[in-house]
Amino acid sequence: MVPLLIRRVENMSWICFHGSSGSAIRKWQFGLIFSVFFSIYVEGQVRYSIPEEMTTGSFVGNIVQDLGMEVKRLKSGRARVFTEDSREYIGLNADKGTLVVKERIDREELCGQVTPCSLHFQIILENPFELHRIDVEILDINDNTPVFPNKEIRIEISEGSLVGARFPLENAMDPDVGMNSIQTYSLLPSDHFTLKQHSHAEGTTYLEMVLQATLDRETNEQHTLMLTAVDGGTPQKSGTVKIYIEVSDANDNAPVFSSGLYKSSLPEDSPNGTVILTVSATDADKGTNGEVMYSFSHASDMFTINPLTGEIKLKGKLDFETNKQHKISVQAMDRGRLSHSSKVQIDVLDVNDNAPVITLMTFSNPVPEDASPDTVIAMLNIKDLDSGRNGQFKCILNPDLPFRIKSSSSNIYSLVTDQMLDREIMSEYNITITATDDGSPQRSTNKTLTLRISDVNDNAPLFEKISYTAYLMENNSPGVSIFSLTASDKDTGNNARISYLIDDSHKNGLSVSSYVSVSSESGVIHAVRAFDFEQIKQFQFCIKAQDGGSPPLSSNVTLTVYIKDQNDNAPQVLYPVQTGGSLVAEMVPRSADVGYLVTKVVAVDVDSGQNAWLSYKLQKATDRALFEVGLQNGEIRTIRQVTDKDVVKQKLTVVVEDNGQPSRSATVNVNVAVADSFPEVLSEYPDFTHEKDYNDNLTFYLVLALAVVSLLFIFSIIAIISVKIYRWKQNKLFYQSAANLPVIPYYPPVYPDGTLGTLQRVYNYEVCGTTDSRMSDVKFTRPDSQNSLVDVSRMGTIEREKEGADVGAKVRPPNLSYIQMGAFFMFWPKPDKPDLNNLVIISLLFSGTRSWVTWGKMPRHNSFKNSNCPNRCFFWLTLDLRNY
């Protein structure tokens, strides 16, 4: 590379090329570069101004004229436009030497509220190189109308609001800038409100609507205003929004009666409940402020008024002889405590008759409910001002009452009980005593007594149900409310004052009071401790409700509390087991088909219900296109055919997530080895380790195997000694009879292939086994052709020995007899010394009387790599039996 150094002096710049010592430039290139001088002429900076939204092809400027060059220079220099953002809004017409609009320009899209808004680009010429910077300023036009955020504005204002109250309004938005942006706001009509426009320190404005005249809902419930935003462009554009002001009612009007004086007349013998007249008042307010309640200014024994309708009725006895006219003051009041009064005049019309008069002498009120029959309740004096037959009368009570009236003496009557009373059935009696004379027409008088029955503690508290069920979420805070019990007592007063107690018992060896407590007054059950669903799922206890009578009465109820499970336990992965110091890999043969089961992730969640529903997802994988995880069962299977291109070492991260809210999850890393043989796996996992427990088990098995080999060694020693003793005896017999037998020399046969014939009786058996693999190998190795029982050099020695032997000499044929046993064990590396090559070889060799034990490390050999042995562990046992 040759860096460019651009220097600018006034309106002229040039570029010098310099080569560095590390540049790979040929010598002729250096000569060419340093022999040619390149200069770039820049005729200052050209700047244009155009309005936005010009049509495509519109003229921007004559670049040839402004740069002082000819059109043919543009063609010969292959003039082109270069922009940094690769988007050309301005194009170059090389034939005319002009700049034109190439693409629609929206100033608001390019610059937003930033001013000024400019396009910067360069015109590049070649032969020689020239760079000309062009700036085109985009002028804003008034192409956007002010817009309010909402189509309408609704504001509720109380008619009691004070003048000067302010209500903020949202500003309109106009993407234009400068004078084309929003300049003024107006609010019409302006009878009650005016518009104030304020400015923040950073230049933004905000609007406020100010109340300048009091509102009256009774005059106008709703005001509609029009807020207008106008920009300063030419022509001006504006946006409007309607403001609906709902005037809420204030209680500023008192009720008004339709008349200041109401008059009515009534015969003196009018019965109780006779409607005399109805008063009426109206309130100009609305809603609850316009609701009117009627009452008497002073309580009246003769008349009643309906508080809602204003209907006045007679409730007493009119007597023309006593009072000829009644005047009542009536009051109408609204919910706001504003009132108005009026007078009611009732004239009594005379009837030439007098009804009996009932006078209450004594009245025992209240009466206990356990009062015996014939208990005196009241003493009455009844008389009639008339005389003769018209002065005679009789007294009766309203029917279906447990009372009766009896005469004690002249004009004296007693009101007594007729049967046992029960306050819980009827706590109050309205006893009406009617005295009717014998006149014509008959006249009668009613006397109503309201008798209250006092309570006796004869009822125990009662619950609505015999048992209750409550549910409590586990991990609760101590003191939280579990349930609320309510018992009712038909008695009253202290006899009905109920206290709640816990009938203390034991649950799981603990007192119930250590689980819950109860409020003695309210019956609210509180948790004393935090509960764990996994430890206790439900418990039951009794609550006693006891009244305050003497003696107290009580009742019990059973409450069963069920602890609801909460998703407070994350899933626990049972398999594969993850430990910090070991690594477990699952092996997948390269011949595995689609759907091949690699392994299964097994997890549990100690929660219950949907909190224990587990789903399995593959979070990360070395090759996502090779494996998938079953959503429900956690099975890891292949999703395509395994190929030779797939890497051996695959690591999968599986997320186990429960279905609780919020959900909890656990992750497990699964190591997968894509290989057909175990040595190939070992080459990819130099730090392959096992768990400590697995090492302990493996060590046990290896020690057991060593013991077996030791037994075999002892048995072999015994066998060798036995064979040697037998051979020694046989040889002794042979040598003793050799003098009488001819010596026949031994000549080993020679086969056509040029080798000496031997009986090859050496076989190697390689056994590969594993504790948790689906593959095991047994390899039968061909006999070793190089192990000959007779050596050629040894043959010559034998022949020479035979030639020089005397007939009477003792001839010992070659006697090579030994058993070679080898045991190979592979130990996994210990966690504290991780070394894959820590392979221990135990070799037991026996030859004649010589034997030794060799401990060592087995090197990584090609034959060991190619062994079709699965992973984890294997044993190799070779039994070499030779006999000559």
PDB file of C-alpha atoms in Angstrom, residues 8 224 230 270 294 445 474 509 565 578 582 596 628 640 809 851:
ATOM      1  CA  ARG A   8      -3.887  22.084   1.289  1.00  0.00           C
ATOM      2  CA  THR A 224     -67.304  23.624  23.799  1.00  0.00           C
ATOM      3  CA  VAL A 230     -51.164  28.289  13.503  1.00  0.00           C
ATOM      4  CA  SER A 270    -110.074  10.764  61.488  1.00  0.00           C
ATOM      5  CA  TYR A 294     -88.467  16.197  54.485  1.00  0.00           C
ATOM      6  CA  THR A 445    -109.176   4.608  71.155  1.00  0.00           C
ATOM      7  CA  GLU A 474     -46.495 -21.795  51.283  1.00  0.00           C
ATOM      8  CA  GLY A 509     -45.335 -33.483  67.794  1.00  0.00           C
ATOM      9  CA  ASP A 565     -47.718 -25.294  46.648  1.00  0.00           C
ATOM     10  CA  GLN A 578     -22.762 -33.107  37.057  1.00  0.00           C
ATOM     11  CA  SER A 582     -15.300 -35.261  36.389  1.00  0.00           C
ATOM     12  CA  TYR A 596     -30.861 -42.312  17.329  1.00  0.00           C
ATOM     13  CA  GLU A 628     -32.756 -32.258  19.406  1.00  0.00           C
ATOM     14  CA  ARG A 640     -30.125 -36.187  10.823  1.00  0.00           C
ATOM     15  CA  ALA A 809      25.333 -90.734  26.335  1.00  0.00           C
ATOM     16  CA  SER A 851       9.049 -64.758  37.401  1.00  0.00           C
TER      17      SER A 851
END
